[in-house]
Coordinates of C-alpha atoms in Angstrom, one line a residue:
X176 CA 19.7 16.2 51.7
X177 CA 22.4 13.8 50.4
X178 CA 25.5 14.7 48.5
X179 CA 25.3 12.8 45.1
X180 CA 28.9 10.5 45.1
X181 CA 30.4 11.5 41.9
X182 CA 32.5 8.7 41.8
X183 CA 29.7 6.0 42.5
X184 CA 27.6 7.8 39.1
X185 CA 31.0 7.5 37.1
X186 CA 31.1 3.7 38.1
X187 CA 27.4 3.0 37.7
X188 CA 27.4 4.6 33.9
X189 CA 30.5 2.5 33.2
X190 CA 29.4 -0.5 34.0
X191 CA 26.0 -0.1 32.4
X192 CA 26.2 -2.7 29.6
X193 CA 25.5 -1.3 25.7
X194 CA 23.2 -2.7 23.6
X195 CA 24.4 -3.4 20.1
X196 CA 23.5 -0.7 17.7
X197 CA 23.7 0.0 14.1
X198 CA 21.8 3.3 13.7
X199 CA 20.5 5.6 16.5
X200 CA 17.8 8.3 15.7
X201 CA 18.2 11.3 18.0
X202 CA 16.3 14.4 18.9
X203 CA 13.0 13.8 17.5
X204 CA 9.5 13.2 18.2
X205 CA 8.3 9.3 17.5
X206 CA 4.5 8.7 16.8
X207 CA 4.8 5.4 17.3
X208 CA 1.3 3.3 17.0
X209 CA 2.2 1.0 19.7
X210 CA -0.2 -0.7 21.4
X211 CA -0.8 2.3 24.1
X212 CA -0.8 5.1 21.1
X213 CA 2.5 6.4 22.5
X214 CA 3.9 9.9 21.4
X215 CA 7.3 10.2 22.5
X216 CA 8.4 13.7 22.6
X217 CA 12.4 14.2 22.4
X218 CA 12.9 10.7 21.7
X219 CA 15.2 8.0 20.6
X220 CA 15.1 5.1 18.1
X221 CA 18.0 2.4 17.9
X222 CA 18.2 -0.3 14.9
X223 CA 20.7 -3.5 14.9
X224 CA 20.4 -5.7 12.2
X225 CA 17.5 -4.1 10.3
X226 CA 15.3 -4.1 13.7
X227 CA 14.1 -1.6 16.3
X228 CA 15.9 -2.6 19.8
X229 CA 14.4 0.3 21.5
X230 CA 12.7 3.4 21.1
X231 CA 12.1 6.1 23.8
X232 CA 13.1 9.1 26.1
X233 CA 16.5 10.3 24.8
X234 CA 18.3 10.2 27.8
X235 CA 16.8 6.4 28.4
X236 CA 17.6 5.4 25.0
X237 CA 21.1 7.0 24.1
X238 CA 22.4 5.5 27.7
X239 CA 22.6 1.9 26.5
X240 CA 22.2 2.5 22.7
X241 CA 25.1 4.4 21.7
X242 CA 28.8 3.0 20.7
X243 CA 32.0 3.9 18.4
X244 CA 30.3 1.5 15.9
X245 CA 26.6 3.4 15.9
X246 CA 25.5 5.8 13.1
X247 CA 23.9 8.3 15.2
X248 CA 21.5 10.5 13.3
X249 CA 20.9 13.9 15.1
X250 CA 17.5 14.5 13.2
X251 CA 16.4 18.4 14.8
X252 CA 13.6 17.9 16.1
X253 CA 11.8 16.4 13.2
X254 CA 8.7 13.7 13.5
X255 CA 9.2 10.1 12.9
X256 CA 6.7 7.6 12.0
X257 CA 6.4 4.1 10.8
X258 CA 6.2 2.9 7.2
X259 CA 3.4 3.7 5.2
X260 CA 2.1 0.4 4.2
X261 CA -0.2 1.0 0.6
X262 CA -2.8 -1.8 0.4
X263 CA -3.7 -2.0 -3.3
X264 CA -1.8 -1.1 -6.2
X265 CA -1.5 -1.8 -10.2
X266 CA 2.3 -0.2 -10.6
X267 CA 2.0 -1.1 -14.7
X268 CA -0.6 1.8 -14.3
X269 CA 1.4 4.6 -13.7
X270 CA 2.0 4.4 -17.2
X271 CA -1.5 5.7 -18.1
X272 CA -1.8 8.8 -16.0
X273 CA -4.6 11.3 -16.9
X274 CA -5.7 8.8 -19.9
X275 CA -8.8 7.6 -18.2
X276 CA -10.5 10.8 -16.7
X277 CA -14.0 11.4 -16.3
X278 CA -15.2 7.8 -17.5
X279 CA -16.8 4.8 -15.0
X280 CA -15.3 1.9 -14.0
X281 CA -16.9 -0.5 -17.2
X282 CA -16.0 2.4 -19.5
X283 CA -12.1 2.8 -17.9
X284 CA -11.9 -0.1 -18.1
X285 CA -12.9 -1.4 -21.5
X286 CA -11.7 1.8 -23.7
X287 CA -8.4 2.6 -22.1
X288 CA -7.4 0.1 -19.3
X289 CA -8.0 -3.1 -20.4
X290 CA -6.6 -2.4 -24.3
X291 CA -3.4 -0.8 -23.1
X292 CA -3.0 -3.9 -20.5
X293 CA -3.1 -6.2 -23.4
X294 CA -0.1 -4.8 -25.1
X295 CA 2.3 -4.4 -21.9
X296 CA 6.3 -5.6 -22.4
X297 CA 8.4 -6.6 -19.2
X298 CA 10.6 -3.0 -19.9
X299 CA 7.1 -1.5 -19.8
X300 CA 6.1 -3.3 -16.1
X301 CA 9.6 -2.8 -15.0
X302 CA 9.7 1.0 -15.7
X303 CA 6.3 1.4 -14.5
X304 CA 6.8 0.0 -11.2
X305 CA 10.4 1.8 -10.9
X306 CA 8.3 4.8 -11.4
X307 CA 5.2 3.7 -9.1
X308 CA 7.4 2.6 -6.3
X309 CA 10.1 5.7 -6.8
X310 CA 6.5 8.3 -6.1
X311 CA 5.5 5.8 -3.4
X312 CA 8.7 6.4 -1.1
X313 CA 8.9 10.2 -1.5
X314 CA 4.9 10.1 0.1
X315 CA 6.5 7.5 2.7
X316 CA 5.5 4.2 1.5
X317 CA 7.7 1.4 2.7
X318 CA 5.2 -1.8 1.7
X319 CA 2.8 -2.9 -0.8
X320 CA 0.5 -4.6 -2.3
X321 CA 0.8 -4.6 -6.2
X322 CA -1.9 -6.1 -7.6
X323 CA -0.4 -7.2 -11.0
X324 CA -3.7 -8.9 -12.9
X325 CA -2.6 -8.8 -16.5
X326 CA -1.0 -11.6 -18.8
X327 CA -1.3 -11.0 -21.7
X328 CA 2.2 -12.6 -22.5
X329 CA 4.8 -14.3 -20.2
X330 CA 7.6 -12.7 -18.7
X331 CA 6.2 -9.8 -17.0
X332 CA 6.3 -10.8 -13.5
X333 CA 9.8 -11.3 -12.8
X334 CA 10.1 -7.0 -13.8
X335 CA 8.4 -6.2 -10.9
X336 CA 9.4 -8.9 -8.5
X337 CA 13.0 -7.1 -9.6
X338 CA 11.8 -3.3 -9.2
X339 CA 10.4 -4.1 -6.1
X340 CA 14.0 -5.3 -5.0
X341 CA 16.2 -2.5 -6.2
X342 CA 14.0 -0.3 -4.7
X343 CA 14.5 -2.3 -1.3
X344 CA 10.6 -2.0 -0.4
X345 CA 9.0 -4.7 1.1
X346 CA 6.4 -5.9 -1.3
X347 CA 3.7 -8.4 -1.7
X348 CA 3.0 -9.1 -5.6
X349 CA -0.4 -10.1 -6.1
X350 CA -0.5 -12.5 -9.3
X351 CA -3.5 -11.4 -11.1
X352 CA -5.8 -13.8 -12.9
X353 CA -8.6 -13.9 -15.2
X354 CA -10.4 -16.8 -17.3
X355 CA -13.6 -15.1 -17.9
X356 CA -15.7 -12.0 -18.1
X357 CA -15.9 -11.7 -22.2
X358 CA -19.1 -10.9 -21.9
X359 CA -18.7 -8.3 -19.3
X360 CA -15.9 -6.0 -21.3
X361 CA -12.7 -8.3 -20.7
X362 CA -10.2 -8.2 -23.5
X363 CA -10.0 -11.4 -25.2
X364 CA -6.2 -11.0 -24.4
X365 CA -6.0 -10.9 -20.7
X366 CA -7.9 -14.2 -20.3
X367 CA -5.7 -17.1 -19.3
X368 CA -6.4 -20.9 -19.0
X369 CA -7.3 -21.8 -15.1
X370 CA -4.5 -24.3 -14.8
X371 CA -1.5 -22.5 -16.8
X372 CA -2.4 -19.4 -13.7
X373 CA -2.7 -22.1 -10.5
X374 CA 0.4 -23.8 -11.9
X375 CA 2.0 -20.3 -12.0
X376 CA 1.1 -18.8 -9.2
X377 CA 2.6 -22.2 -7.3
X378 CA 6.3 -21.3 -9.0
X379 CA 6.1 -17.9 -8.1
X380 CA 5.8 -18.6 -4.8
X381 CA 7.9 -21.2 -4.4
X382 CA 10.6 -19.2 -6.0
X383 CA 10.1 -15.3 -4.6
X384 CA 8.7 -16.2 -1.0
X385 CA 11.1 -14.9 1.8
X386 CA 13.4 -13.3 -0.8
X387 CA 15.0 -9.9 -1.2
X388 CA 16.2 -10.5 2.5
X389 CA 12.9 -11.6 3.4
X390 CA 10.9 -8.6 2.3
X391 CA 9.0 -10.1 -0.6
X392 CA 6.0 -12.2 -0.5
X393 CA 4.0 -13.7 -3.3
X394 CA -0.3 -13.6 -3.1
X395 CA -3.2 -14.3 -5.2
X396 CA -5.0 -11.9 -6.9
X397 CA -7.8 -12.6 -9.0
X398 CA -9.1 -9.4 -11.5
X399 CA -12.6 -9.4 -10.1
X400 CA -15.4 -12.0 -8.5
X401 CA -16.8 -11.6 -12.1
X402 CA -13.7 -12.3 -14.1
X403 CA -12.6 -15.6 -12.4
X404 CA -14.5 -18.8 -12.4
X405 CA -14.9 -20.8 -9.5
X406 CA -12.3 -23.3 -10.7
X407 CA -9.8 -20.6 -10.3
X408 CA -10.6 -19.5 -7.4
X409 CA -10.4 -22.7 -5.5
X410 CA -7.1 -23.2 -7.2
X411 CA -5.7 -20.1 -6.6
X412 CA -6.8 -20.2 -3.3
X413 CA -5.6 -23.8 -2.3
X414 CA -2.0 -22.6 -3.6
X415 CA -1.5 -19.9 -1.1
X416 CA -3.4 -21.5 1.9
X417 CA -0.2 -23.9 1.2
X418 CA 2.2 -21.4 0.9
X419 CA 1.0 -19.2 3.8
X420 CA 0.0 -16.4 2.2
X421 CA -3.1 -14.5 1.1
X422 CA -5.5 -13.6 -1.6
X423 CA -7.0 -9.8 -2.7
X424 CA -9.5 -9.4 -4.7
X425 CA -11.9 -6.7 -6.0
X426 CA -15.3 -6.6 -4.3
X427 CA -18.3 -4.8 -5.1
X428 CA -16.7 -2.0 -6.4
X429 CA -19.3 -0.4 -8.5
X430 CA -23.4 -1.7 -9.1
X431 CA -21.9 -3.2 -12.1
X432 CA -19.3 -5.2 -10.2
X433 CA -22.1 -6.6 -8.4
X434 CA -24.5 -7.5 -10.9
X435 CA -21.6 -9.1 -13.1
X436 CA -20.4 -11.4 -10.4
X437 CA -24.6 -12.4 -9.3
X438 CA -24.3 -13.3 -13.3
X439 CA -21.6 -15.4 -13.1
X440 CA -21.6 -16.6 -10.0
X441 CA -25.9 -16.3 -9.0
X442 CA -24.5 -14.4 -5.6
X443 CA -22.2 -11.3 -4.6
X444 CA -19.8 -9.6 -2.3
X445 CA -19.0 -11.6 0.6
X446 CA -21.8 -14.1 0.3
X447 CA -20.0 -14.9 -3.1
X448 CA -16.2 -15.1 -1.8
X449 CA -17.9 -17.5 1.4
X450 CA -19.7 -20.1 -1.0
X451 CA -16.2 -20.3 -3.3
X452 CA -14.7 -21.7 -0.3
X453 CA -12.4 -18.6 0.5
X454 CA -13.5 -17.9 3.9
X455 CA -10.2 -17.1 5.7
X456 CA -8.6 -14.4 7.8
X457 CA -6.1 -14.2 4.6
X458 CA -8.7 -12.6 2.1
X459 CA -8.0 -8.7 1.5
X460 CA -11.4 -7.8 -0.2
X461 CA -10.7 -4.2 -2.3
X462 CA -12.9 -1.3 -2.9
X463 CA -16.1 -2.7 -0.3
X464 CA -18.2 0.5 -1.6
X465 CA -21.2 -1.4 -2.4
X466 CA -21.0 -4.2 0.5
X467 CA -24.3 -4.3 2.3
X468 CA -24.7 -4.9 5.8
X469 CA -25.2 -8.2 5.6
X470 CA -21.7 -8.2 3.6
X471 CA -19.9 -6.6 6.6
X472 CA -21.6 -8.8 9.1
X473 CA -19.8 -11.6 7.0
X474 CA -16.4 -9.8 6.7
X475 CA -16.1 -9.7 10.4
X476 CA -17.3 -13.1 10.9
X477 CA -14.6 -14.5 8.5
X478 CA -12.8 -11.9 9.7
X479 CA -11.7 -10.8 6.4
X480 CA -10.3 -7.2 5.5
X481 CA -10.8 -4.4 3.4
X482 CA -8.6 -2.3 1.5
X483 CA -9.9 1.5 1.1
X484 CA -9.3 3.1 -1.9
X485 CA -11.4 6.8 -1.3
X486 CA -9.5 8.7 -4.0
X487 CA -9.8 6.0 -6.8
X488 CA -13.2 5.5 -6.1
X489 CA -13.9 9.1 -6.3
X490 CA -12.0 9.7 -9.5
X491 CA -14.6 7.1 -11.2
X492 CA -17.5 8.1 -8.9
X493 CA -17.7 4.7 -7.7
X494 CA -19.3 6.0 -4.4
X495 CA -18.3 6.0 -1.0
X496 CA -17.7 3.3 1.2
X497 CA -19.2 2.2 4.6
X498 CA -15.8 2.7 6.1
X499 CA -17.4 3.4 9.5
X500 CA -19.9 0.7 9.7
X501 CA -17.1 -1.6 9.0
X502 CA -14.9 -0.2 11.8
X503 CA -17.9 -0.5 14.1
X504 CA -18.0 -4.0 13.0
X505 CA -14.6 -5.0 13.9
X506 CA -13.3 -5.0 10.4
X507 CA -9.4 -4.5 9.7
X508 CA -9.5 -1.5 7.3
X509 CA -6.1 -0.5 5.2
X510 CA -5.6 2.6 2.7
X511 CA -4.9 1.9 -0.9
X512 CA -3.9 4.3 -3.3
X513 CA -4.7 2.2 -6.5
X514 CA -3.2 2.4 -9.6
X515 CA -2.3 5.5 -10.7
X516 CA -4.8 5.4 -13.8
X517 CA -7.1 6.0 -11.9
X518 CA -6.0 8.2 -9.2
X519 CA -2.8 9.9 -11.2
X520 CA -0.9 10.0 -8.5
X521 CA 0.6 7.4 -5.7
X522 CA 0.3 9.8 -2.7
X523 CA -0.1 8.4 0.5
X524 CA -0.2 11.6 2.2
X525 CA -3.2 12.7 -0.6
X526 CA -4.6 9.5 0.8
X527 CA -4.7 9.9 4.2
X528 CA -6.3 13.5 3.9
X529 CA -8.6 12.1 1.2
X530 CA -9.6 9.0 3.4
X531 CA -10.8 11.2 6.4
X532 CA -12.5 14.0 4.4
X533 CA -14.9 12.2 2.6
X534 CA -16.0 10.2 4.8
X535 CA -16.9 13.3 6.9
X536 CA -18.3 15.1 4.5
X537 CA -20.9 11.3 3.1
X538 CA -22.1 12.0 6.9
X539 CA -22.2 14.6 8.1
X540 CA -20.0 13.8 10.6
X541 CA -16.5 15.5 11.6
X542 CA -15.5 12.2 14.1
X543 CA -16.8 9.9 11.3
X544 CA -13.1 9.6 10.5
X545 CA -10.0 10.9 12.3
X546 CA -6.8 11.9 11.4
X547 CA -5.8 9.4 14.2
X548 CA -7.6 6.5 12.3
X549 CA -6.0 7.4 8.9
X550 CA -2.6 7.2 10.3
X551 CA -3.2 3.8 12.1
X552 CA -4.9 2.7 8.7
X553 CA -1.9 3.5 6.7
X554 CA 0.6 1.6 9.2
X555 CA -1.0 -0.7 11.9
X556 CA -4.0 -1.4 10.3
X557 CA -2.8 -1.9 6.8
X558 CA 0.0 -4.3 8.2
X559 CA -2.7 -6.2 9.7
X560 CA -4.3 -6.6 6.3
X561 CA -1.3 -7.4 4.9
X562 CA -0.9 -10.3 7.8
X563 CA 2.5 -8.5 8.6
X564 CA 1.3 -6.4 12.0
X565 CA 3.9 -8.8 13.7
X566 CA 6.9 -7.4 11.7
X567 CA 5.8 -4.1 10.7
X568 CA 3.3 -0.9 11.6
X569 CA 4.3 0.3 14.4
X570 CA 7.6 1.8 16.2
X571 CA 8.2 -1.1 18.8
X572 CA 11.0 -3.1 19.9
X573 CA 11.5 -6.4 18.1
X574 CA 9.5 -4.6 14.6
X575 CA 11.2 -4.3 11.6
X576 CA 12.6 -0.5 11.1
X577 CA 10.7 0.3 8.4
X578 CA 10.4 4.2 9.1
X579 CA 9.5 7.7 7.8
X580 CA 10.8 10.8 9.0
X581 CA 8.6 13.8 8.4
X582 CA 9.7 17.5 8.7
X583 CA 7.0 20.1 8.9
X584 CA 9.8 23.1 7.9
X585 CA 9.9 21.3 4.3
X586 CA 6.7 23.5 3.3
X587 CA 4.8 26.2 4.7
X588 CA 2.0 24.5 4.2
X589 CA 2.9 22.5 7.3
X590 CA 3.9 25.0 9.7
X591 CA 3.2 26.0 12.8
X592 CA 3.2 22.5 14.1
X593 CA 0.5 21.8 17.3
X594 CA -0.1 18.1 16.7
X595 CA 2.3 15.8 14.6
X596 CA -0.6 13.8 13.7
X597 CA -3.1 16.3 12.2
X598 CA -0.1 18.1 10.7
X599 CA 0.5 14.6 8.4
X600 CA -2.8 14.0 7.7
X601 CA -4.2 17.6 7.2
X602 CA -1.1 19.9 6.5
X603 CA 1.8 17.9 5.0
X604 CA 3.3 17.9 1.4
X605 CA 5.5 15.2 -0.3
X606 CA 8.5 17.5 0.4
X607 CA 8.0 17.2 4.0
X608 CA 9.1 13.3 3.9
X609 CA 12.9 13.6 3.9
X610 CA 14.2 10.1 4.8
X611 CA 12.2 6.7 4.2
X612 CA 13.9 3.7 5.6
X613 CA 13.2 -0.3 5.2
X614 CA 15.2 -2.9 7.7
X615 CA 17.2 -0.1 8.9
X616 CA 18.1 0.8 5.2
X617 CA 17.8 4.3 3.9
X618 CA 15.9 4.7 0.9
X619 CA 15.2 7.9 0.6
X620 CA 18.1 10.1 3.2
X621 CA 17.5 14.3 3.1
X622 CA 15.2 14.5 0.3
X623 CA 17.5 12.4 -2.5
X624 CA 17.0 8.7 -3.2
X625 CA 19.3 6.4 -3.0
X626 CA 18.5 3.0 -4.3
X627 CA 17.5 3.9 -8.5
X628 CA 18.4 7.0 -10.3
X629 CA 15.6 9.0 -10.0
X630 CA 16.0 11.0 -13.5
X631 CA 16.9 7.9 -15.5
X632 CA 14.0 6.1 -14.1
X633 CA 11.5 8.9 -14.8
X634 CA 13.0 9.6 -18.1
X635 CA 12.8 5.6 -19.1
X636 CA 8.8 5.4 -18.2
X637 CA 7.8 8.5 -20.0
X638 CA 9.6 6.7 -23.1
X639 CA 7.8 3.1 -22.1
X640 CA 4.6 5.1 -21.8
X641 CA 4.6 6.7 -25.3
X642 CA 5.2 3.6 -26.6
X643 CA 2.9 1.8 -25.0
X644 CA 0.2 4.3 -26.5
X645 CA 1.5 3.8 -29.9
X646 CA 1.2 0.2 -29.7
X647 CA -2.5 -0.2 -27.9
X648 CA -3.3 3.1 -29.9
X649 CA -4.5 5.5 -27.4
X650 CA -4.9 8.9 -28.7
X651 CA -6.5 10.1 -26.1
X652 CA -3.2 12.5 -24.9
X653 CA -1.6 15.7 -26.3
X654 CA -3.3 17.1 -29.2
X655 CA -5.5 14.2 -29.1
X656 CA -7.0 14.8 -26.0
X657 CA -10.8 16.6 -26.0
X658 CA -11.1 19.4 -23.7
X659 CA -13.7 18.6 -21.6
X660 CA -16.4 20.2 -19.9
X661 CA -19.5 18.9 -17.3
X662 CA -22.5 17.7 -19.3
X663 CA -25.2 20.3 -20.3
X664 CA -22.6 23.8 -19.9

């Protein structure tokens, strides 16, 4: 056998050229939904200028990665994965909390949602989606969609555009439109002339495109297929076709949903969305629980996707949606956690469990869903919806770092630890996310935030929110609210 030459290895390692590096991750395991599913066990990540430049075996990694200019975070053997990406979201929701329960959509909507919408402020959006955003990161959320579809009065854009940035997420704001639908519950207040929303819709993203350091996009989003007519939705959709970005909309939520927008339009669901002319990959269709097959045949012909929303749509009992019929299909499926009146809560990790569970338990079927699918819906396959699987989603060199480190000794409920997967999906707790990270950036670093002040920011939407009640005069909270009780006990 061959002596090793000492003096030869001490040569070769000098000489071995180092890679920039701003921030290596050490001594953890990396789930990374690359292309091959790799798990890298004692791994590796290194970021330089808001990018991965390699992820790995330690030793591999830390050869070439590591300099007296490198942050090097030692993280114990603790589970990284990449940025949750939420699909759908109202943030000017989280203001109403627990002050829709136990109604349907048409009733949530026209009692509580839709009156308090009408009487929104920018400080109310702005707390709201400090406060939505805030919960979002502490589940490991690094992007999403906000789907911001009331206008009652200018000026409440900008707020979230600005939360959005001070939070350092990346973000897509969805401008919301709506220019009919009186007869179906909409407030006389939310509707808005076609052209004064097109024209809009243009500025905003002329103006907000590519900003925040690139992490902020601008798309369509029309209220509903029974709320818009088909003079905004060819406007709407011309503007972003321009602009290169996308459109989401809700589809076939509820029966209701469906029989409003046959109404209106004398056709539904995808059939509906394909004779307005918006037939593109860029079309994020929401909800999907009532799409038929012939819908999903569509959806994967246009090659549209679908954002899931299971614990929204069980919290109205909207039903359940053909999530695996759609996967079989070939349709790009994303997680959503909607707004939080009507889920009360922004949880992706709720989400995932939620997602996987009731689709197992509509059929009778434990590999209907897997906690493998959930993951790659909240990262790979929600980036893909978002149109940002080339910068985002997975832990790959040349990605954005946009990153979540999970530790399974945060809560008992998490422990013992077999497979990093299940133990997100089935096990885990908010306090088990201890650092969230966008372009490299630490939002959230050993459990404190570090972008807003957490307690000013929760103290400033609980004021926003009581007002907010006072002004659209919801009573349905404190002593006002009914204890109730399942029909007929």
């Amino acid at each position: 056998m061959a002596c090793r030459d000492d003096k030869l290895d001490r040569q070769t390692n000098a000489s071995i050229e180092k890679v920039k590096t701003d921030l290596l991750l050490t001594n953890a395991t990396f789930v990374t939904v690359n292309g091959t599913r790799d798990v890298i066990f004692d791994g590796a990540m290194a970021v330089a200028d808001g990018c991965i430049t390699a992820v790995g075996p330690s030793a591999e990694v830390e050869k070439t990665c590591s300099g007296p200019d490198t942050t090097i975070v030692d993280l114990g053997g603790k589970v990284v994965f990449p940025g949750f990406v939420n699909t759908h979201n109202h943030l000017f929701q989280t203001l109403l909390k627990g002050l829709g329960d136990d109604m349907v959509l048409k009733d949530w909507l026209s009692t509580m949602t839709f009156p308090a919408a009408t009487h929104l402020s920018p400080d109310d959006c702005h707390a709201a989606a400090v406060l939505g955003i805030i919960e979002g990161i502490r589940s490991g959320m690094t992007c999403e969609l906000d789907y911001m579809y009331a206008h009652p009065r200018s000026g409440l854009d900008e707020p979230i555009l600005q939360a959005m940035d001070e939070c350092g997420v990346r973000g897509i704001f969805g401008y919301g439109a709506i220019d009919t639908g009186l007869d179906f519950g909409v407030d006389p207040g939310l509707v808005n002339k076609s052209d004064d929303v097109i024209r809009e819709l243009d500025r905003l993203c002329s103006t907000y495109d590519g900003s925040a350091d690139g992490r902020l996009r601008v798309w369509a989003a029309p209220a509903a297929l029974w709320s818009n007519s088909e003079r905004m939705f060819r406007g709407l959709y011309e503007v972003v076709c321009d602009h290169g970005d996308g459109v989401t909309i809700h589809v076939s939520e509820t029966p209701f949903d469906r029989e409003a927008t046959v109404a209106e339009h004398g056709c539904a669901g995808t059939e509906c969305l394909e004779r307005l002319g918006i037939d593109g990959p860029n079309v994020l269709m929401v909800h999907c629980v009532w799409l038929t097959d012939d819908d999903i045949k569509r959806a994967a012909e246009h090659d549209y996707k679908v954002s899931y929303n299971p614990v929204s749509n069980m919290y109205l009992a909207s039903g359940v949606a053909p999530i695996p019929k759609m996967l079989r299909a070939g349709v790009t499926v994303g997680l959503g956690v909607d707004g939080a009146a009507s889920n009360n809560g922004q949880d992706m990790l709720e989400l995932m469990k939620t997602a996987v569970l009731l689709q197992k338990v509509e059929s009778r079927d434990p590999v209907a869903l897997t906690a493998e699918k959930a993951l790659e819906m909240a990262t790979i396959d929600g980036a893909r919806a978002l149109g940002l699987d080339d910068q985002i989603g997975s832990l790959e060199p040349g990605k954005r770092a946009d990153f979540v480190v999970f530790d399974p000794y945060a809560s008992p409920k998490s422990i013992p630890m077999h497979n990093p997967v299940s133990d997100l999906v089935y096990s885990s707790a908010p306090s088990c996310i201890t650092d969230v990270a966008v372009d490299g950036r630490f939002l959230l670093r050993d459990g404190e935030l570090t972008v807003v002040d957490e307690h000013a920011a929760l103290a400033e939407a609980q004021r926003c929110a009581d007002d907010l009640c006072a002004r659209a005069g919801i009573t349905n909270r404190g002593s006002g609210h009914a204890w109730t009780i399942p029909v007929g006990m």
